[in-house]
PDB file of C-alpha atoms in Angstrom:
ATOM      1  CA  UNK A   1       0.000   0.000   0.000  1.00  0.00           C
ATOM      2  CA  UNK A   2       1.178   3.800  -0.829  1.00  0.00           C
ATOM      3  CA  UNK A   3       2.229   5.438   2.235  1.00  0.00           C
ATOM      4  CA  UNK A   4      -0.124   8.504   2.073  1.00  0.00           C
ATOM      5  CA  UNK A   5       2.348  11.252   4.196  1.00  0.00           C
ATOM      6  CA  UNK A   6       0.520  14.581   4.601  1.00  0.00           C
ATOM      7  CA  UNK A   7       2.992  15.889   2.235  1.00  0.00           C
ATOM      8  CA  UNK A   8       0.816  13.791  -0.182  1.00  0.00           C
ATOM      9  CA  UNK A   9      -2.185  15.452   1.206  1.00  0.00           C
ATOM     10  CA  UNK A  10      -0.908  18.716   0.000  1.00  0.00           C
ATOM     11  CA  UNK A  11       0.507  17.789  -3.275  1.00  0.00           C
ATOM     12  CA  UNK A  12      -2.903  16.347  -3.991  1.00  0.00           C
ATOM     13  CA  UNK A  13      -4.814  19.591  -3.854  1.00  0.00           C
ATOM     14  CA  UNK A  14      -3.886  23.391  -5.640  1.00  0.00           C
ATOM     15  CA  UNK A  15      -3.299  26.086  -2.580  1.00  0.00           C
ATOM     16  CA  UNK A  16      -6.667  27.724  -3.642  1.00  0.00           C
ATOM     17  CA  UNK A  17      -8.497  24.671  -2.983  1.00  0.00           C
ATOM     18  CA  UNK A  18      -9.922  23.510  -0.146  1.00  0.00           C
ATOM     19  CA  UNK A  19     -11.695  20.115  -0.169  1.00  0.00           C
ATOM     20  CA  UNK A  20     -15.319  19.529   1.151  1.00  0.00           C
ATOM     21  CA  UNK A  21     -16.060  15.782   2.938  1.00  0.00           C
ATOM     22  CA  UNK A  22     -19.700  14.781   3.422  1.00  0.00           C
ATOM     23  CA  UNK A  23     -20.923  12.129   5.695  1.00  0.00           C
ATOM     24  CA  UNK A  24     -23.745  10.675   5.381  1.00  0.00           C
ATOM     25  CA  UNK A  25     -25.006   7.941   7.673  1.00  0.00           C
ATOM     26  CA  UNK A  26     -27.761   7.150  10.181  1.00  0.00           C
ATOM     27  CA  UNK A  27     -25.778   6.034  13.113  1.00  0.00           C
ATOM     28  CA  UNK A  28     -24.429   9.530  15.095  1.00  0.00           C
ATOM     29  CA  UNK A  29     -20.758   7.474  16.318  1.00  0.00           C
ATOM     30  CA  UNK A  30     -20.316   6.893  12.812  1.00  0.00           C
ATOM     31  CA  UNK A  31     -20.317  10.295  11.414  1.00  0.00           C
ATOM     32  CA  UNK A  32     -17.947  11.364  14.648  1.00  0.00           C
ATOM     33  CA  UNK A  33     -15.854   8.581  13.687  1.00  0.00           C
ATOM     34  CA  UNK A  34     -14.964   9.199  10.240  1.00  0.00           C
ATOM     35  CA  UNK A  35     -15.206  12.805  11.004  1.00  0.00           C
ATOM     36  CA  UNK A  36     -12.260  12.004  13.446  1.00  0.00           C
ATOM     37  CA  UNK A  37     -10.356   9.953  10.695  1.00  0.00           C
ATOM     38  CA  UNK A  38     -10.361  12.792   8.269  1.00  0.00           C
ATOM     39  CA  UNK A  39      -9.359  15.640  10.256  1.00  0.00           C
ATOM     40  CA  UNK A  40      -6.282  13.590  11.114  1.00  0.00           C
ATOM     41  CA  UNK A  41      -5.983  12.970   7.718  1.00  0.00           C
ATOM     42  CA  UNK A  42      -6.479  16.540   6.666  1.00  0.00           C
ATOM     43  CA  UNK A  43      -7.023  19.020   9.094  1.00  0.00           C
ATOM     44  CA  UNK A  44      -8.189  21.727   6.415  1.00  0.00           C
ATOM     45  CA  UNK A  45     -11.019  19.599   5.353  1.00  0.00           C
ATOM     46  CA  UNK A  46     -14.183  21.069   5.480  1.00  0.00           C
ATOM     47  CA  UNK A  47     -16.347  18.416   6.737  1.00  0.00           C
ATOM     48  CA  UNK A  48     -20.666  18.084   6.477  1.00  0.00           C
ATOM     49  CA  UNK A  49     -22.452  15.638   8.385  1.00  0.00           C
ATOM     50  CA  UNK A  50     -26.108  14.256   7.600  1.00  0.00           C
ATOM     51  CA  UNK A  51     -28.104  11.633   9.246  1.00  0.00           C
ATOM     52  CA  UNK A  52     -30.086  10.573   6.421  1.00  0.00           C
ATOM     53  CA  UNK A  53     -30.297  10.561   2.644  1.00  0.00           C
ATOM     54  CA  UNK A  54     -33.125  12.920   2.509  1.00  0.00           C
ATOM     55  CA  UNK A  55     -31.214  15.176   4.331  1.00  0.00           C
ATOM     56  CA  UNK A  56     -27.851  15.167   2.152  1.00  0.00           C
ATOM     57  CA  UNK A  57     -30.260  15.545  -0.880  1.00  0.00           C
ATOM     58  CA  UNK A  58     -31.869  18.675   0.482  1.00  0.00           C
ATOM     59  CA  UNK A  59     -28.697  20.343   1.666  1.00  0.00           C
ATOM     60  CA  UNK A  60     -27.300  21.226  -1.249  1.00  0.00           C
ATOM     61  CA  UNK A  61     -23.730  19.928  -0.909  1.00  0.00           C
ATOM     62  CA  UNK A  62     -21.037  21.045  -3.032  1.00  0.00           C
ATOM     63  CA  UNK A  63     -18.549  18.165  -1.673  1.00  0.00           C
ATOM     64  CA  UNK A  64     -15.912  16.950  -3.331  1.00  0.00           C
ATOM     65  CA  UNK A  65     -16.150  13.564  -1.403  1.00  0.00           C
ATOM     66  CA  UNK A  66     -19.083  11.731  -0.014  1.00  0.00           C
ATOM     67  CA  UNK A  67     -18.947   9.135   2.601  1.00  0.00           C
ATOM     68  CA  UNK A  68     -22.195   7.163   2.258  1.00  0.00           C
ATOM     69  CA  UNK A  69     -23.485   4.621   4.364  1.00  0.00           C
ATOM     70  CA  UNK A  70     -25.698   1.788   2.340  1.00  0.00           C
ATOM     71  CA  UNK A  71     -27.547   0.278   4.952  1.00  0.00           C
ATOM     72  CA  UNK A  72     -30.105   3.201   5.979  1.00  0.00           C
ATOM     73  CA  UNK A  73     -33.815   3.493   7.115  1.00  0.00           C
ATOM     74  CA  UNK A  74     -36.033   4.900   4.567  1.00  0.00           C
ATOM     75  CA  UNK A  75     -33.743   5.405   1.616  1.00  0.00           C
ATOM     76  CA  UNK A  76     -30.938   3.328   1.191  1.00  0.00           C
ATOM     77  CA  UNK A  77     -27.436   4.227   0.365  1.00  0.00           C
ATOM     78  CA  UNK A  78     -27.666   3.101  -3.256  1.00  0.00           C
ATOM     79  CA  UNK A  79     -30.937   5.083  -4.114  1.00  0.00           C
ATOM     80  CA  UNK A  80     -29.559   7.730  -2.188  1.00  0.00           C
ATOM     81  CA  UNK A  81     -26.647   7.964  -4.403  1.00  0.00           C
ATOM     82  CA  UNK A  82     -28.736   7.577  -7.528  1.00  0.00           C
ATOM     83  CA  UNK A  83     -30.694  10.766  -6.810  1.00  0.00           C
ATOM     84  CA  UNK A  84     -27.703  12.175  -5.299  1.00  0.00           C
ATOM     85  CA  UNK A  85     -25.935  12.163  -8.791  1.00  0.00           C
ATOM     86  CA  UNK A  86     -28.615  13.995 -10.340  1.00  0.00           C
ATOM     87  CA  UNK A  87     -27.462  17.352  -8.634  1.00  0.00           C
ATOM     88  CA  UNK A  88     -23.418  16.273  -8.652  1.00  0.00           C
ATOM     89  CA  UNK A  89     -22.059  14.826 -11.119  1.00  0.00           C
ATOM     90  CA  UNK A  90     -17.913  15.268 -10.037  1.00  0.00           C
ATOM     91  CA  UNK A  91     -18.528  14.100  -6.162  1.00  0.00           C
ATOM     92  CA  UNK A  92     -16.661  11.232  -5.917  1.00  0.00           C
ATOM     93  CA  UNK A  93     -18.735   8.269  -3.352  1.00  0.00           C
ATOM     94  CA  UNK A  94     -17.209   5.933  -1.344  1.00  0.00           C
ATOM     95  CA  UNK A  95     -19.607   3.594   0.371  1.00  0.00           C
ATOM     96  CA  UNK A  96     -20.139   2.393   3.744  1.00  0.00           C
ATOM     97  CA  UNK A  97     -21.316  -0.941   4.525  1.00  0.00           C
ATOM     98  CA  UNK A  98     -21.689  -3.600   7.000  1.00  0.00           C
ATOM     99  CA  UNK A  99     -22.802  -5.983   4.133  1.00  0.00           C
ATOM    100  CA  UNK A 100     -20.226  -6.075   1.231  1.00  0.00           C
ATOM    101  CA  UNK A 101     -22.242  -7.755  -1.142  1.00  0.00           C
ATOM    102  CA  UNK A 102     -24.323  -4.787  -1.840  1.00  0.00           C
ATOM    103  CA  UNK A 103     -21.078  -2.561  -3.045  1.00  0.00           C
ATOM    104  CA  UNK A 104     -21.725  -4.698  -6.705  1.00  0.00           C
ATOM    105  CA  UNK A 105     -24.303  -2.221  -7.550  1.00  0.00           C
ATOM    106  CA  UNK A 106     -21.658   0.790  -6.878  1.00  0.00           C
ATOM    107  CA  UNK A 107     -20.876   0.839 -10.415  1.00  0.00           C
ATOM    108  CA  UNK A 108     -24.006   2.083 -11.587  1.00  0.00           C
ATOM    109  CA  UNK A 109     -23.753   5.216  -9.713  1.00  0.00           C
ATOM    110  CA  UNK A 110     -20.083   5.611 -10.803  1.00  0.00           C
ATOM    111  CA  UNK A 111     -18.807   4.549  -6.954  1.00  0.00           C
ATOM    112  CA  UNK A 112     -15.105   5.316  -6.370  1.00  0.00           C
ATOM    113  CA  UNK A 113     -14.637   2.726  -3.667  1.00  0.00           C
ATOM    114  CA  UNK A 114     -16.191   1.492  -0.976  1.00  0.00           C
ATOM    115  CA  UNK A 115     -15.089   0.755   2.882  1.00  0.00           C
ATOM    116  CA  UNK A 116     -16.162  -2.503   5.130  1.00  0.00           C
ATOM    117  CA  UNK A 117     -17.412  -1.756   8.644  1.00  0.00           C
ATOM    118  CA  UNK A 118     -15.794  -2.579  11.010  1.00  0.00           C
ATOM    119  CA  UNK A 119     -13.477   0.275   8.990  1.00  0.00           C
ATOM    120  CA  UNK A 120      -9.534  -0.612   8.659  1.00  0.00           C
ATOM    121  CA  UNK A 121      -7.677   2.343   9.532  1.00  0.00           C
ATOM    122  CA  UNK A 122      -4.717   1.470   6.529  1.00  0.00           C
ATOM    123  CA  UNK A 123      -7.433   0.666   4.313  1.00  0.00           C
ATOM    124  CA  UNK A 124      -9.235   4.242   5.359  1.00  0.00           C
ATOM    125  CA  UNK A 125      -5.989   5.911   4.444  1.00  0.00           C
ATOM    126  CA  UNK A 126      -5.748   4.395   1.576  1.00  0.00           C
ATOM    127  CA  UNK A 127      -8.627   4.836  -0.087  1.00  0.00           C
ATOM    128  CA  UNK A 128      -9.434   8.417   1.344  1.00  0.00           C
ATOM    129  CA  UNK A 129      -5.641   9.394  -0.232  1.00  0.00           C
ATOM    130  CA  UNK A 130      -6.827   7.574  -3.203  1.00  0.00           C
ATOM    131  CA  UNK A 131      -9.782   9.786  -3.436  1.00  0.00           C
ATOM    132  CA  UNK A 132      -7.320  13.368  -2.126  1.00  0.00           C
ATOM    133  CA  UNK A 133      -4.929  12.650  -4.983  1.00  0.00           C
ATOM    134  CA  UNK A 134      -7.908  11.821  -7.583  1.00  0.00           C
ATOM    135  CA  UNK A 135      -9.240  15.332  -6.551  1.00  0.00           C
ATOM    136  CA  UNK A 136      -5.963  16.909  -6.777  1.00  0.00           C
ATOM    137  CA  UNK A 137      -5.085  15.345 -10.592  1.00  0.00           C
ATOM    138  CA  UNK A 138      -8.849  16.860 -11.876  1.00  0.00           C
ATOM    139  CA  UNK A 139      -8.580  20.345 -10.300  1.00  0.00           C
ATOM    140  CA  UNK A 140      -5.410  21.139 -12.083  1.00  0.00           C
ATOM    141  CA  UNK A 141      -6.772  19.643 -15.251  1.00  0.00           C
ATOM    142  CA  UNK A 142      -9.891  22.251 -14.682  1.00  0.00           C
ATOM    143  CA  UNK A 143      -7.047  25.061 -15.240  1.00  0.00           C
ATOM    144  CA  UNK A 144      -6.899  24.144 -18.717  1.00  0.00           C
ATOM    145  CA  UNK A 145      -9.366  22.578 -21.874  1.00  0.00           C
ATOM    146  CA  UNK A 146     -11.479  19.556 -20.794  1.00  0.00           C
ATOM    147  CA  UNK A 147     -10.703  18.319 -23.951  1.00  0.00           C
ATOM    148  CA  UNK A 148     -12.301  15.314 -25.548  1.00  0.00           C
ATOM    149  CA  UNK A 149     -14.681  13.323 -23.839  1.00  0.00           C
ATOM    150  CA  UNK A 150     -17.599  10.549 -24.608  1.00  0.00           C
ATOM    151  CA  UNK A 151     -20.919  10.083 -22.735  1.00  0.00           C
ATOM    152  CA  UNK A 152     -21.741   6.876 -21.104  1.00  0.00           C
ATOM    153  CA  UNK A 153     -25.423   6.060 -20.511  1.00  0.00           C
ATOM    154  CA  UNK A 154     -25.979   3.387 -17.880  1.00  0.00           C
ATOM    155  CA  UNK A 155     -28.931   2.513 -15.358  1.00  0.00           C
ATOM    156  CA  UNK A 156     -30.569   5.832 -16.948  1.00  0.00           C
ATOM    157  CA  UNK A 157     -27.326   8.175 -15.977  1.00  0.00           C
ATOM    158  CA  UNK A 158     -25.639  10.032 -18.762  1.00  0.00           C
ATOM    159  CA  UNK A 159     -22.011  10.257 -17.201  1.00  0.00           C
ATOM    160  CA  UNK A 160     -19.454  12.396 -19.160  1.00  0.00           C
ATOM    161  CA  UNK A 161     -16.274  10.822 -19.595  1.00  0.00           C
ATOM    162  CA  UNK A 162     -12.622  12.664 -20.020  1.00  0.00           C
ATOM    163  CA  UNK A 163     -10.196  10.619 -22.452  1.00  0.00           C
ATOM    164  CA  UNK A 164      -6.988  12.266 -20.400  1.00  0.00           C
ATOM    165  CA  UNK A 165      -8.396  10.719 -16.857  1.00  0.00           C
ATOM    166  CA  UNK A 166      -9.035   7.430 -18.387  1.00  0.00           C
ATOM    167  CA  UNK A 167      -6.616   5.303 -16.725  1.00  0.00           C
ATOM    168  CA  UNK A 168      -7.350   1.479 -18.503  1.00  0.00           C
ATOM    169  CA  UNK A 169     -10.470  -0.184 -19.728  1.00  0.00           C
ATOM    170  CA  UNK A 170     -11.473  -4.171 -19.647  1.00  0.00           C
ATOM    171  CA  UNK A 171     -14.165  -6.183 -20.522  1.00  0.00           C
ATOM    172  CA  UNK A 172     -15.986  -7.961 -17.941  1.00  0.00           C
ATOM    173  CA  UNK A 173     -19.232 -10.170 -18.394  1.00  0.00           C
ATOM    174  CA  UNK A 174     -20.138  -8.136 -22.079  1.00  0.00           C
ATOM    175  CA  UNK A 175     -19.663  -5.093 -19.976  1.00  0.00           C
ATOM    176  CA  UNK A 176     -16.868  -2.272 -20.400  1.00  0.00           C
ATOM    177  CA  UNK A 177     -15.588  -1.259 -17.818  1.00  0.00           C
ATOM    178  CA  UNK A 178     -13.635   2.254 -18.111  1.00  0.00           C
ATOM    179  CA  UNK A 179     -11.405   3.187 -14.579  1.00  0.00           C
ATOM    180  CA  UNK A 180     -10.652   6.671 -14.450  1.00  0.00           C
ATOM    181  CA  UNK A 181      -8.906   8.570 -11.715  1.00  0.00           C
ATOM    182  CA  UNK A 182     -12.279   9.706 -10.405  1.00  0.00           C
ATOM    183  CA  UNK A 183     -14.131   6.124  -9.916  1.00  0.00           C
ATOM    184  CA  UNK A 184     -15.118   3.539 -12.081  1.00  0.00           C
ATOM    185  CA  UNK A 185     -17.788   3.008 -14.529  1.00  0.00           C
ATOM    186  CA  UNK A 186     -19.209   0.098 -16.617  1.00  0.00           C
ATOM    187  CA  UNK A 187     -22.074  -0.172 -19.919  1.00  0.00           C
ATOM    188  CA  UNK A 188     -22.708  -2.632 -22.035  1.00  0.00           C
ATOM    189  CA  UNK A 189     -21.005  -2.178 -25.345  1.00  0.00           C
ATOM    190  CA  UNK A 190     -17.435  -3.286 -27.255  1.00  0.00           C
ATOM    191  CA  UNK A 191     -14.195  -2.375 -26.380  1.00  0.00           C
ATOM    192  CA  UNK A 192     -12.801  -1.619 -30.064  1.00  0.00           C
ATOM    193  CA  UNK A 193     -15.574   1.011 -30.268  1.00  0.00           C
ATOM    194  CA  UNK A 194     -13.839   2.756 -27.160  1.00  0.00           C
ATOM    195  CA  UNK A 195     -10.501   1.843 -28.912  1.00  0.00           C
ATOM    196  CA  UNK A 196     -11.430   3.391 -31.931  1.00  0.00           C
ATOM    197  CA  UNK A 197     -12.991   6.951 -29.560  1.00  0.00           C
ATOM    198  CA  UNK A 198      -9.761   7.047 -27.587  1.00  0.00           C
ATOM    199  CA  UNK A 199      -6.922   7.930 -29.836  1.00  0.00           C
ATOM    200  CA  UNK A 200      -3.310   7.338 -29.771  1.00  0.00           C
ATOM    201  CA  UNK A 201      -2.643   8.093 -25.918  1.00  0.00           C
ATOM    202  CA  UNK A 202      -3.895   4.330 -25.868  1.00  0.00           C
ATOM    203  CA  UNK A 203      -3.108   0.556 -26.689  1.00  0.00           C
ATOM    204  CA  UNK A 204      -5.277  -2.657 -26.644  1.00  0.00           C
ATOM    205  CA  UNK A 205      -2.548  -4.972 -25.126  1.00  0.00           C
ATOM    206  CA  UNK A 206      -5.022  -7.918 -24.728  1.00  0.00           C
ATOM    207  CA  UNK A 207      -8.686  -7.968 -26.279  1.00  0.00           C
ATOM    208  CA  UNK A 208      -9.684  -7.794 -23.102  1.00  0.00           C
ATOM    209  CA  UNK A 209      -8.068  -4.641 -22.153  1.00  0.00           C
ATOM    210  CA  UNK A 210      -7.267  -1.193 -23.523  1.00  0.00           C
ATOM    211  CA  UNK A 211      -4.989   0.839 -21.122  1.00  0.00           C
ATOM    212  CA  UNK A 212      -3.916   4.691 -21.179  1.00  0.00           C
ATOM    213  CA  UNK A 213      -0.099   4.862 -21.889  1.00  0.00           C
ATOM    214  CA  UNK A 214      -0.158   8.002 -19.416  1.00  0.00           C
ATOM    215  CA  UNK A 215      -1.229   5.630 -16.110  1.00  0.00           C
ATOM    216  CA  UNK A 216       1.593   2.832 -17.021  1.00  0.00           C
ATOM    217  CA  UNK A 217       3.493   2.776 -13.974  1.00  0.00           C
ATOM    218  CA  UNK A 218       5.852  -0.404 -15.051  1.00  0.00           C
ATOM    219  CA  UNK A 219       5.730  -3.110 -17.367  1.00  0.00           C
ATOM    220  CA  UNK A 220       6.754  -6.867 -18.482  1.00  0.00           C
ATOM    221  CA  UNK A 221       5.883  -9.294 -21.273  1.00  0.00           C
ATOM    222  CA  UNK A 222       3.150 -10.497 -19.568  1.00  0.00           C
ATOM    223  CA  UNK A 223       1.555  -7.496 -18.049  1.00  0.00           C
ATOM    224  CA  UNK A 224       1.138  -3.528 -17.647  1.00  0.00           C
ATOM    225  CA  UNK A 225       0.903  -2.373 -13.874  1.00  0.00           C
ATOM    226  CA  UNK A 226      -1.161   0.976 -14.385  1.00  0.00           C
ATOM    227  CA  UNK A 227      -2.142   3.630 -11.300  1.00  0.00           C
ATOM    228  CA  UNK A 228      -5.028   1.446  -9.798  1.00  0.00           C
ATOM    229  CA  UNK A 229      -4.752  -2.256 -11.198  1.00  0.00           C
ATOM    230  CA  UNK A 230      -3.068  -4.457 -13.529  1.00  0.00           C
ATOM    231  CA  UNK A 231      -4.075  -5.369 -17.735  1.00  0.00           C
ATOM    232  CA  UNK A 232      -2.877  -8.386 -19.532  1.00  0.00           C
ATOM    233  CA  UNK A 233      -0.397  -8.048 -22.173  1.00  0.00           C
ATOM    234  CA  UNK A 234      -1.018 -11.156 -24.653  1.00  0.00           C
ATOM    235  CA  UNK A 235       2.104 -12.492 -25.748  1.00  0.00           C
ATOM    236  CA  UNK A 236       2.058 -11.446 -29.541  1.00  0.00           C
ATOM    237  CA  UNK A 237       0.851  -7.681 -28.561  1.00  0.00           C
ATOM    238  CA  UNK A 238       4.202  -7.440 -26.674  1.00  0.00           C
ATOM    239  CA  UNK A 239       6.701  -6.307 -29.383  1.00  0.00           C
ATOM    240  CA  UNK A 240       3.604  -3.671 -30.830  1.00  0.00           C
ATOM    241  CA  UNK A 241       3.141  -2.854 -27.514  1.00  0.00           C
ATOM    242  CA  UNK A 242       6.965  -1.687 -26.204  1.00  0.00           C
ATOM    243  CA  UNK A 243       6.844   0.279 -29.806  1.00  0.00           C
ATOM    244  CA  UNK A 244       3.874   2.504 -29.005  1.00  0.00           C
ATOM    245  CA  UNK A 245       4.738   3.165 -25.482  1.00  0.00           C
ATOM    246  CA  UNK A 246       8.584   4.371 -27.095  1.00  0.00           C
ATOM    247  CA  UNK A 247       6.591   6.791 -29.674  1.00  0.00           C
ATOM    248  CA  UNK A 248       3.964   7.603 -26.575  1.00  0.00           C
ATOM    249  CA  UNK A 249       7.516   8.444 -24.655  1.00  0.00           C
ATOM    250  CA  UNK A 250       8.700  10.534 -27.639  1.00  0.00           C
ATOM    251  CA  UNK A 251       5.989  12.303 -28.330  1.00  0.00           C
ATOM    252  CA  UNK A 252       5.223  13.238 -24.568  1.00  0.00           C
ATOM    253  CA  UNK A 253       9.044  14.134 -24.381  1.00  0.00           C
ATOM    254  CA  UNK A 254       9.661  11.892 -21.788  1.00  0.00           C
ATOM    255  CA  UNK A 255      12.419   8.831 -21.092  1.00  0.00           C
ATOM    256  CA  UNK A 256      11.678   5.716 -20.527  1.00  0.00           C
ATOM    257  CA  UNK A 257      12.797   4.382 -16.874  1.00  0.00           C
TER     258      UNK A 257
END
């Protein structure tokens, strides 16, 4: 696991920034607990607690990260986050749950990650400096063009998707799924349309995977280790493969370690 130093903390966010945390969960020691967890994380967090999914929807939030508990009275954590993503589209969730089985549906409301009560304090860190950094990468690319993009529709949301924070695609049970540095997503469709969409920032090193040349952390015949998992690299792909990443290199000005 990445040790996540507070000097990470302030790398992942511009000095005019200051991130917003909401909590939202129906149990009162739970919202003082992670409350707890991210002020020692990040002091300078503004932090918003709600008690209920009614109550995040009709305050308005402008967080950049939501805590959300699942397992609520009333309205749920995953309808909850449904509606929720009508009014933000950017937040990124991370679910709370007692149950993990219910963090499969997390995909349809673009979920970043989820924690497992009772929480893990490394795996808190982790994921919570996952989520710091991911904020930090997309407010400095809000300095500059968007640039291209495709819309995903799935479960009835229209989600906008950025080419440059695509960090690898794969196919999964006649799904695509597309990991970005914001969360994940998944629709039914083909991966050589995305292929054909995404440009030359990107190679298909397996036909089950298409992977973003900017994310590749390291590298070896058999696979690519990108920022937040791991594609195939099928054997005959291998040769194309160290090619592309040279031009990608090249054209980037960049060496290759």
């Amino acid at each position: 696991m990445e040790d996540f130093t507070s000097q990470t903390y302030a790398d992942a966010r511009t000095a005019k920034d200051t991130v917003c945390v909401a909590i939202c969960d129906d149990e009162a020691f739970m919202l003082d607990l992670l409350e707890e967890k991210i002020k020692n994380m990040l002091p300078s967090a503004v932090i918003e607690q709600f008690s209920s999914g009614r109550e995040l929807l009709e305050g308005n939030t402008q967080a950049d990260i939501l805590f959300l508990d699942i397992q609520m009275p009333e309205m749920d954590g995953m309808e909850t986050a449904r509606l929720f993503r009508r009014q933000r589209k950017d937040t990124l969730i991370i679910f709370i749950t007692a149950a993990p089985e219910y963090v499969f549906q997390a995909f349809d409301v673009g979920a970043f990650h989820y924690l497992v009560k009772p929480l893990s304090d490394d795996k808190f860190d982790e994921v919570f400096g996952n989520a710091l950094l991911g904020i930090g990468r997309r407010n400095k690319g809000r300095d500059g063009d968007d640039g291209d993009y495709m819309m995903i529709q799935a479960g009835g949301v229209h989600t906008k998707i950025l080419f440059k924070d695509i960090i690898y695609a794969e196919v999964f049970n006649r799904k695509v799924i597309i990991h970005t540095i914001n969360g994940d997503t998944e629709y039914y469709g083909k991966l050589s349309d995305l292929e054909k969409k995404a440009g030359e920032d990107f190679f298909r090193p397996h036909r089950s995977y298409l992977i973003h040349f900017k994310y590749v952390l390291r590298y070896d015949a058999v696979s690519a280790v990108m920022e937040n998992g791991t594609a195939l690299i099928a054997k005959q792909n291998y040769p194309k493969f160290v090619k592309q990443y040279l031009k990608y290199n090249q054209r980037k000005g960049r060496e290759i370690r």
